[in-house]
Amino acid sequence: QKEVEQDPGPLSVPEGAIVSLNCTYSNSAFQYFMWYRQYSRKGPELLMYTYSSGNKEDGRFTAQVDKSSKYISLFIRDSQPSDSATYLCAMSAIQAGTALIFGKGTTLSVSS
Amino acid sequence: DVKVTQSSRYLVKRTGEKVFLECVQDMDHENMFWYRQDPGLGLRLIYFSYDVKMKEKGDIPEGYSVSREKKERFSLILESASTNQTSMYLCASSSPFLAVSSTDTQYFGPGTRLTVL
């Protein structure tokens, strides 16, 4: 079983839809959870960062962590064509910044 | 804002050539990383460095070497490029520790798309 599983998609939604992106993981020691957004032919950029369980909201984006189910989610409300990108989850068990484990990414396409 | 820059956006090289990919960060980060990204395989760590002149192998170091002579600069070297090294190469940097209340994690450069013919 891979440490981090992420459905590659592609996921296609109409503008204005609510999008749910998910990752599951197997290592119960993961405490730090991140979502990166990567536009085509660009480097990933940090979108959301969460420590331990719970929700974190930033504008139209909500990151949710359920450690009991080993499941993290990114919700995008009122999706826009500019949200079309690949979304990668990343996580770490320890504080060391060297130890990020990445999902393979989900490709999202939002049509106008 | 954290800035990580990479020397080239696109590079085309011949099989057998020695290739240098340069990465510079301006945030005084201790850690620097080189990844390659391929469709269906995601990000794979090649090498990382946690200090000047220090390096650690990642998951796929074969065919690559690195150099870190200055804190802000981390170079990836393909000693003899092969076609299976055609890929997107991403550099990242971070401070040594993740923090509970900040967003101090890995920051990426724009990537170098390398084609080996």
CSV table of N, CA, C and O in Angstrom, one decimal, chain A residues 5-106:
chain,number,residue,atom,x,y,z
A,5,GLU,N,-2.3,8.1,-1.2
A,5,GLU,CA,-3.0,7.8,-2.4
A,5,GLU,C,-3.9,9.0,-2.8
A,5,GLU,O,-4.6,9.6,-2.0
A,6,GLN,N,-3.9,9.3,-4.1
A,6,GLN,CA,-4.6,10.5,-4.6
A,6,GLN,C,-5.1,10.1,-6.0
A,6,GLN,O,-4.4,9.7,-6.8
A,7,ASP,N,-6.4,10.2,-6.2
A,7,ASP,CA,-7.0,9.9,-7.5
A,7,ASP,C,-6.6,10.9,-8.5
A,7,ASP,O,-6.7,12.1,-8.3
A,8,PRO,N,-6.0,10.5,-9.6
A,8,PRO,CA,-5.4,11.4,-10.6
A,8,PRO,C,-6.4,12.2,-11.4
A,8,PRO,O,-6.1,13.2,-12.0
A,9,GLY,N,-7.7,11.7,-11.4
A,9,GLY,CA,-8.7,12.4,-12.2
A,9,GLY,C,-8.5,11.9,-13.7
A,9,GLY,O,-8.1,10.8,-13.9
A,10,PRO,N,-8.8,12.8,-14.6
A,10,PRO,CA,-9.1,14.2,-14.4
A,10,PRO,C,-10.6,14.4,-13.9
A,10,PRO,O,-11.4,13.6,-14.1
A,11,LEU,N,-10.7,15.5,-13.3
A,11,LEU,CA,-12.0,15.9,-12.7
A,11,LEU,C,-12.5,17.2,-13.5
A,11,LEU,O,-11.7,18.1,-13.6
A,12,SER,N,-13.6,17.1,-14.1
A,12,SER,CA,-14.2,18.2,-14.9
A,12,SER,C,-15.5,18.7,-14.3
A,12,SER,O,-16.4,17.9,-14.1
A,13,VAL,N,-15.6,20.0,-14.0
A,13,VAL,CA,-16.8,20.5,-13.4
A,13,VAL,C,-17.1,21.8,-14.1
A,13,VAL,O,-16.2,22.5,-14.7
A,14,PRO,N,-18.4,22.3,-14.0
A,14,PRO,CA,-18.8,23.6,-14.5
A,14,PRO,C,-18.4,24.7,-13.6
A,14,PRO,O,-18.3,24.5,-12.3
A,15,GLU,N,-18.2,25.9,-14.1
A,15,GLU,CA,-18.0,27.0,-13.2
A,15,GLU,C,-19.0,27.2,-12.2
A,15,GLU,O,-20.2,27.0,-12.4
A,16,GLY,N,-18.6,27.5,-11.0
A,16,GLY,CA,-19.6,27.7,-9.9
A,16,GLY,C,-19.8,26.4,-9.0
A,16,GLY,O,-20.4,26.5,-7.9
A,17,ALA,N,-19.3,25.3,-9.5
A,17,ALA,CA,-19.5,24.0,-8.7
A,17,ALA,C,-18.6,24.0,-7.5
A,17,ALA,O,-17.6,24.7,-7.4
A,18,ILE,N,-19.0,23.2,-6.5
A,18,ILE,CA,-18.2,22.9,-5.4
A,18,ILE,C,-17.3,21.7,-5.7
A,18,ILE,O,-17.9,20.6,-6.2
A,19,VAL,N,-16.1,21.8,-5.5
A,19,VAL,CA,-15.1,20.7,-5.9
A,19,VAL,C,-14.6,20.1,-4.6
A,19,VAL,O,-14.3,20.8,-3.6
A,20,SER,N,-14.5,18.8,-4.6
A,20,SER,CA,-13.9,18.1,-3.4
A,20,SER,C,-12.7,17.2,-4.0
A,20,SER,O,-12.9,16.4,-4.8
A,21,LEU,N,-11.5,17.5,-3.4
A,21,LEU,CA,-10.3,16.7,-3.8
A,21,LEU,C,-9.9,16.0,-2.5
A,21,LEU,O,-9.9,16.6,-1.4
A,22,ASN,N,-9.4,14.8,-2.7
A,22,ASN,CA,-9.1,14.0,-1.5
A,22,ASN,C,-7.8,13.2,-1.6
A,22,ASN,O,-7.3,12.9,-2.7
A,23,CYS,N,-7.3,12.9,-0.4
A,23,CYS,CA,-6.1,12.0,-0.3
A,23,CYS,C,-6.3,11.1,0.9
A,23,CYS,O,-6.9,11.5,1.9
A,24,THR,N,-5.9,9.9,0.7
A,24,THR,CA,-5.9,9.0,1.9
A,24,THR,C,-4.4,8.6,2.1
A,24,THR,O,-3.6,8.7,1.2
A,25,TYR,N,-4.2,8.2,3.4
A,25,TYR,CA,-2.8,7.9,3.7
A,25,TYR,C,-2.8,6.7,4.7
A,25,TYR,O,-3.8,6.4,5.3
A,26,SER,N,-1.6,6.1,4.8
A,26,SER,CA,-1.6,4.9,5.7
A,26,SER,C,-0.8,5.2,7.0
A,26,SER,O,-0.9,4.4,7.9
A,27,ASN,N,0.1,6.2,7.0
A,27,ASN,CA,1.0,6.4,8.2
A,27,ASN,C,0.2,7.3,9.2
A,27,ASN,O,0.0,8.5,9.0
A,28,SER,N,-0.1,6.7,10.3
A,28,SER,CA,-0.9,7.4,11.3
A,28,SER,C,-0.1,8.5,12.0
A,28,SER,O,-0.6,9.3,12.8
A,29,ALA,N,1.2,8.5,11.8
A,29,ALA,CA,2.1,9.5,12.4
A,29,ALA,C,2.1,10.8,11.7
A,29,ALA,O,2.6,11.8,12.2
A,30,PHE,N,1.5,10.9,10.5
A,30,PHE,CA,1.4,12.2,9.8
A,30,PHE,C,0.7,13.2,10.6
A,30,PHE,O,-0.4,12.9,11.1
A,31,GLN,N,1.3,14.4,10.7
A,31,GLN,CA,0.7,15.5,11.5
A,31,GLN,C,0.6,16.8,10.7
A,31,GLN,O,-0.2,17.6,11.0
A,32,TYR,N,1.4,16.9,9.7
A,32,TYR,CA,1.4,18.2,8.9
A,32,TYR,C,0.9,17.9,7.5
A,32,TYR,O,1.4,16.9,6.8
A,33,PHE,N,-0.1,18.7,7.1
A,33,PHE,CA,-0.8,18.4,5.8
A,33,PHE,C,-0.8,19.6,5.0
A,33,PHE,O,-1.2,20.7,5.5
A,34,MET,N,-0.5,19.5,3.7
A,34,MET,CA,-0.4,20.6,2.8
A,34,MET,C,-1.2,20.3,1.5
A,34,MET,O,-1.3,19.1,1.1
A,35,TRP,N,-1.7,21.3,0.9
A,35,TRP,CA,-2.2,21.2,-0.5
A,35,TRP,C,-1.4,22.2,-1.4
A,35,TRP,O,-1.2,23.4,-1.0
A,36,TYR,N,-0.9,21.7,-2.5
A,36,TYR,CA,-0.2,22.5,-3.4
A,36,TYR,C,-1.1,22.6,-4.7
A,36,TYR,O,-1.7,21.6,-5.1
A,37,ARG,N,-1.0,23.7,-5.4
A,37,ARG,CA,-1.6,23.9,-6.7
A,37,ARG,C,-0.5,24.1,-7.7
A,37,ARG,O,0.4,24.8,-7.6
A,38,GLN,N,-0.7,23.3,-8.9
A,38,GLN,CA,0.3,23.4,-9.9
A,38,GLN,C,-0.4,23.7,-11.3
A,38,GLN,O,-1.1,22.8,-11.8
A,39,TYR,N,-0.1,24.9,-11.8
A,39,TYR,CA,-0.6,25.2,-13.1
A,39,TYR,C,0.3,24.5,-14.1
A,39,TYR,O,1.5,24.2,-13.9
A,40,SER,N,-0.3,24.3,-15.4
A,40,SER,CA,0.5,23.6,-16.4
A,40,SER,C,1.8,24.2,-16.7
A,40,SER,O,1.9,25.5,-16.8
A,41,ARG,N,2.9,23.4,-16.7
A,41,ARG,CA,4.2,23.9,-17.0
A,41,ARG,C,4.8,24.9,-16.0
A,41,ARG,O,5.6,25.7,-16.3
A,42,LYS,N,4.3,24.8,-14.7
A,42,LYS,CA,4.8,25.7,-13.7
A,42,LYS,C,5.1,24.8,-12.5
A,42,LYS,O,4.8,23.6,-12.4
A,43,GLY,N,5.8,25.4,-11.5
A,43,GLY,CA,6.1,24.7,-10.3
A,43,GLY,C,4.9,24.7,-9.3
A,43,GLY,O,4.1,25.6,-9.4
A,44,PRO,N,4.8,23.7,-8.4
A,44,PRO,CA,3.8,23.7,-7.4
A,44,PRO,C,3.9,24.9,-6.5
A,44,PRO,O,5.0,25.4,-6.1
A,45,GLU,N,2.7,25.5,-6.1
A,45,GLU,CA,2.7,26.6,-5.1
A,45,GLU,C,1.8,26.2,-3.9
A,45,GLU,O,0.8,25.5,-4.1
A,46,LEU,N,2.3,26.5,-2.8
A,46,LEU,CA,1.6,26.2,-1.5
A,46,LEU,C,0.2,26.9,-1.5
A,46,LEU,O,0.1,28.1,-1.7
A,47,LEU,N,-0.8,26.1,-1.3
A,47,LEU,CA,-2.2,26.6,-1.2
A,47,LEU,C,-2.7,26.6,0.2
A,47,LEU,O,-3.3,27.6,0.7
A,48,MET,N,-2.6,25.5,0.9
A,48,MET,CA,-3.2,25.4,2.2
A,48,MET,C,-2.2,24.5,3.1
A,48,MET,O,-1.6,23.6,2.6
A,49,TYR,N,-2.2,24.8,4.4
A,49,TYR,CA,-1.3,24.2,5.3
A,49,TYR,C,-2.0,23.9,6.6
A,49,TYR,O,-2.6,24.9,7.2
A,50,THR,N,-2.1,22.7,7.1
A,50,THR,CA,-2.8,22.4,8.3
A,50,THR,C,-2.0,21.5,9.2
A,50,THR,O,-1.3,20.6,8.7
A,51,TYR,N,-2.1,21.8,10.4
A,51,TYR,CA,-1.4,20.9,11.4
A,51,TYR,C,-2.5,20.1,12.2
A,51,TYR,O,-3.5,20.7,12.6
A,52,SER,N,-2.3,18.8,12.2
A,52,SER,CA,-3.1,17.9,13.0
A,52,SER,C,-4.6,17.9,12.3
A,52,SER,O,-4.7,18.1,11.2
A,53,SER,N,-5.6,17.7,13.1
A,53,SER,CA,-6.9,17.5,12.6
A,53,SER,C,-7.7,18.8,12.5
A,53,SER,O,-7.2,19.8,13.0
A,54,GLY,N,-8.8,18.8,11.9
A,54,GLY,CA,-9.7,19.9,11.8
A,54,GLY,C,-9.8,20.6,10.5
A,54,GLY,O,-9.3,20.0,9.5
A,55,ASN,N,-10.4,21.7,10.5
A,55,ASN,CA,-10.6,22.5,9.2
A,55,ASN,C,-9.8,23.7,9.2
A,55,ASN,O,-9.5,24.3,10.2
A,56,LYS,N,-9.5,24.2,8.0
A,56,LYS,CA,-8.9,25.5,7.8
A,56,LYS,C,-9.5,26.1,6.6
A,56,LYS,O,-9.6,25.4,5.6
A,57,GLU,N,-9.9,27.4,6.7
A,57,GLU,CA,-10.5,28.0,5.6
A,57,GLU,C,-9.7,29.2,5.1
A,57,GLU,O,-9.1,30.0,5.9
A,58,ASP,N,-9.7,29.4,3.8
A,58,ASP,CA,-9.0,30.6,3.3
A,58,ASP,C,-9.7,31.0,2.0
A,58,ASP,O,-9.6,30.3,0.9
A,59,GLY,N,-10.6,31.9,2.1
A,59,GLY,CA,-11.4,32.4,1.0
A,59,GLY,C,-12.3,31.3,0.5
A,59,GLY,O,-13.1,30.7,1.3
A,60,ARG,N,-12.2,30.9,-0.8
A,60,ARG,CA,-13.0,29.8,-1.3
A,60,ARG,C,-12.5,28.4,-1.0
A,60,ARG,O,-13.2,27.5,-1.4
A,61,PHE,N,-11.4,28.3,-0.4
A,61,PHE,CA,-10.7,27.0,-0.1
A,61,PHE,C,-10.9,26.6,1.3
A,61,PHE,O,-10.7,27.4,2.2
A,62,THR,N,-11.2,25.3,1.5
A,62,THR,CA,-11.3,24.8,2.9
A,62,THR,C,-10.5,23.5,2.9
A,62,THR,O,-10.8,22.6,2.0
A,63,ALA,N,-9.5,23.3,3.8
A,63,ALA,CA,-8.8,22.1,4.0
A,63,ALA,C,-9.3,21.4,5.2
A,63,ALA,O,-9.6,22.0,6.2
A,64,GLN,N,-9.5,20.1,5.1
A,64,GLN,CA,-10.1,19.3,6.1
A,64,GLN,C,-9.2,18.1,6.4
A,64,GLN,O,-8.8,17.4,5.4
A,65,VAL,N,-9.0,17.8,7.6
A,65,VAL,CA,-8.1,16.7,8.0
A,65,VAL,C,-8.9,15.8,9.0
A,65,VAL,O,-9.4,16.2,10.0
A,66,ASP,N,-9.1,14.5,8.6
A,66,ASP,CA,-9.7,13.5,9.5
A,66,ASP,C,-8.7,12.4,9.8
A,66,ASP,O,-8.5,11.5,9.0
A,67,LYS,N,-8.0,12.6,10.9
A,67,LYS,CA,-6.9,11.7,11.2
A,67,LYS,C,-7.4,10.3,11.6
A,67,LYS,O,-6.8,9.3,11.4
A,68,SER,N,-8.6,10.2,12.1
A,68,SER,CA,-9.2,8.9,12.5
A,68,SER,C,-9.4,8.1,11.3
A,68,SER,O,-9.3,6.8,11.3
A,69,SER,N,-9.8,8.7,10.1
A,69,SER,CA,-10.0,8.0,8.9
A,69,SER,C,-8.8,8.0,8.0
A,69,SER,O,-8.8,7.4,6.9
A,70,LYS,N,-7.7,8.8,8.4
A,70,LYS,CA,-6.5,9.0,7.5
A,70,LYS,C,-6.9,9.5,6.2
A,70,LYS,O,-6.6,8.9,5.1
A,71,TYR,N,-7.6,10.6,6.2
A,71,TYR,CA,-8.2,11.2,5.0
A,71,TYR,C,-8.2,12.7,5.1
A,71,TYR,O,-8.5,13.3,6.1
A,72,ILE,N,-7.7,13.3,4.0
A,72,ILE,CA,-7.7,14.8,4.0
A,72,ILE,C,-8.4,15.2,2.7
A,72,ILE,O,-8.4,14.5,1.7
A,73,SER,N,-9.0,16.4,2.8
A,73,SER,CA,-9.8,16.9,1.7
A,73,SER,C,-9.5,18.4,1.5
A,73,SER,O,-9.1,19.1,2.4
A,74,LEU,N,-9.7,18.8,0.2
A,74,LEU,CA,-9.6,20.2,-0.1
A,74,LEU,C,-10.9,20.5,-0.9
A,74,LEU,O,-11.3,19.8,-1.9
A,75,PHE,N,-11.7,21.5,-0.3
A,75,PHE,CA,-12.9,21.9,-1.0
A,75,PHE,C,-12.7,23.3,-1.6
A,75,PHE,O,-12.1,24.2,-1.0
A,76,ILE,N,-13.2,23.4,-2.8
A,76,ILE,CA,-13.2,24.7,-3.5
A,76,ILE,C,-14.6,25.1,-3.8
A,76,ILE,O,-15.4,24.3,-4.5
A,77,ARG,N,-15.0,26.2,-3.2
A,77,ARG,CA,-16.4,26.7,-3.4
A,77,ARG,C,-16.4,27.6,-4.6
A,77,ARG,O,-15.4,28.3,-4.9
A,78,ASP,N,-17.5,27.7,-5.3
A,78,ASP,CA,-17.7,28.7,-6.4
A,78,ASP,C,-16.5,28.6,-7.4
A,78,ASP,O,-15.8,29.5,-7.6
A,79,SER,N,-16.2,27.4,-7.9
A,79,SER,CA,-15.0,27.1,-8.6
A,79,SER,C,-15.0,28.0,-9.9
A,79,SER,O,-16.1,28.3,-10.5
A,80,GLN,N,-13.8,28.4,-10.3
A,80,GLN,CA,-13.6,29.3,-11.4
A,80,GLN,C,-12.7,28.6,-12.4
A,80,GLN,O,-11.9,27.8,-12.1
A,81,PRO,N,-12.7,29.1,-13.7
A,81,PRO,CA,-11.8,28.5,-14.7
A,81,PRO,C,-10.3,28.7,-14.3
A,81,PRO,O,-9.5,27.8,-14.6
A,82,SER,N,-10.0,29.7,-13.5
A,82,SER,CA,-8.7,29.9,-13.0
A,82,SER,C,-8.2,28.9,-12.0
A,82,SER,O,-7.0,28.8,-11.6
A,83,ASP,N,-9.2,28.1,-11.5
A,83,ASP,CA,-8.8,27.0,-10.6
A,83,ASP,C,-8.4,25.8,-11.3
A,83,ASP,O,-7.9,24.8,-10.7
A,84,SER,N,-8.5,25.8,-12.6
A,84,SER,CA,-8.0,24.6,-13.4
A,84,SER,C,-6.5,24.4,-13.2
A,84,SER,O,-5.7,25.3,-13.6
A,85,ALA,N,-6.1,23.3,-12.7
A,85,ALA,CA,-4.8,23.0,-12.3
A,85,ALA,C,-4.7,21.6,-11.8
A,85,ALA,O,-5.7,20.9,-11.7
A,86,THR,N,-3.5,21.2,-11.5
A,86,THR,CA,-3.3,19.9,-10.7
A,86,THR,C,-3.0,20.2,-9.3
A,86,THR,O,-2.3,21.1,-8.9
A,87,TYR,N,-3.7,19.5,-8.4
A,87,TYR,CA,-3.7,19.7,-7.0
A,87,TYR,C,-3.0,18.5,-6.3
A,87,TYR,O,-3.4,17.4,-6.5
A,88,LEU,N,-1.9,18.8,-5.6
A,88,LEU,CA,-1.1,17.8,-5.0
A,88,LEU,C,-1.3,17.9,-3.4
A,88,LEU,O,-1.1,19.0,-2.9
A,89,CYS,N,-1.5,16.8,-2.8
A,89,CYS,CA,-1.5,16.8,-1.3
A,89,CYS,C,-0.1,16.4,-0.9
A,89,CYS,O,0.7,15.7,-1.7
A,90,ALA,N,0.3,16.9,0.3
A,90,ALA,CA,1.6,16.5,0.8
A,90,ALA,C,1.5,16.4,2.3
A,90,ALA,O,0.7,17.1,2.9
A,91,MET,N,2.3,15.6,2.9
A,91,MET,CA,2.2,15.4,4.4
A,91,MET,C,3.5,15.0,5.0
A,91,MET,O,4.4,14.5,4.3
A,92,SER,N,3.6,15.1,6.3
A,92,SER,CA,4.8,14.8,7.0
A,92,SER,C,4.5,14.3,8.4
A,92,SER,O,3.6,14.8,9.0
A,93,ALA,N,5.3,13.4,8.8
A,93,ALA,CA,5.1,12.9,10.2
A,93,ALA,C,5.9,13.7,11.2
A,93,ALA,O,5.5,13.7,12.4
A,94,ILE,N,6.9,14.3,10.8
A,94,ILE,CA,7.8,15.0,11.8
A,94,ILE,C,8.0,16.4,11.4
A,94,ILE,O,7.6,16.8,10.3
A,95,GLN,N,8.6,17.2,12.2
A,95,GLN,CA,8.8,18.6,12.0
A,95,GLN,C,9.8,18.9,10.9
A,95,GLN,O,9.8,19.9,10.3
A,96,ALA,N,10.7,17.9,10.6
A,96,ALA,CA,11.7,18.2,9.6
A,96,ALA,C,11.2,18.5,8.2
A,96,ALA,O,10.4,17.7,7.7
A,97,GLY,N,11.6,19.6,7.7
A,97,GLY,CA,11.1,20.0,6.4
A,97,GLY,C,11.5,19.1,5.2
A,97,GLY,O,11.1,19.3,4.1
A,98,THR,N,12.4,18.2,5.5
A,98,THR,CA,12.9,17.3,4.5
A,98,THR,C,11.9,16.1,4.2
A,98,THR,O,12.0,15.5,3.2
A,99,ALA,N,10.9,15.9,5.0
A,99,ALA,CA,10.2,14.6,5.0
A,99,ALA,C,8.9,14.7,4.4
A,99,ALA,O,8.0,13.9,4.7
A,100,LEU,N,8.6,15.5,3.5
A,100,LEU,CA,7.3,15.6,2.8
A,100,LEU,C,7.1,14.4,1.9
A,100,LEU,O,7.9,14.0,1.2
A,101,ILE,N,5.9,13.8,2.1
A,101,ILE,CA,5.4,12.7,1.2
A,101,ILE,C,4.3,13.3,0.3
A,101,ILE,O,3.3,13.8,0.8
A,102,PHE,N,4.4,13.2,-1.0
A,102,PHE,CA,3.5,13.8,-1.9
A,102,PHE,C,2.6,12.8,-2.5
A,102,PHE,O,3.0,11.7,-2.8
A,103,GLY,N,1.3,13.2,-2.7
A,103,GLY,CA,0.4,12.4,-3.6
A,103,GLY,C,0.8,12.7,-5.0
A,103,GLY,O,1.5,13.6,-5.3
A,104,LYS,N,0.2,12.0,-6.0
A,104,LYS,CA,0.6,12.1,-7.4
A,104,LYS,C,-0.2,13.3,-8.0
A,104,LYS,O,0.2,13.7,-9.2
A,105,GLY,N,-1.2,13.8,-7.4
A,105,GLY,CA,-1.9,14.9,-7.9
A,105,GLY,C,-3.2,14.6,-8.6
A,105,GLY,O,-3.3,13.5,-9.2
A,106,THR,N,-4.2,15.5,-8.5
A,106,THR,CA,-5.5,15.4,-9.2
A,106,THR,C,-5.6,16.5,-10.1
A,106,THR,O,-5.4,17.7,-9.7
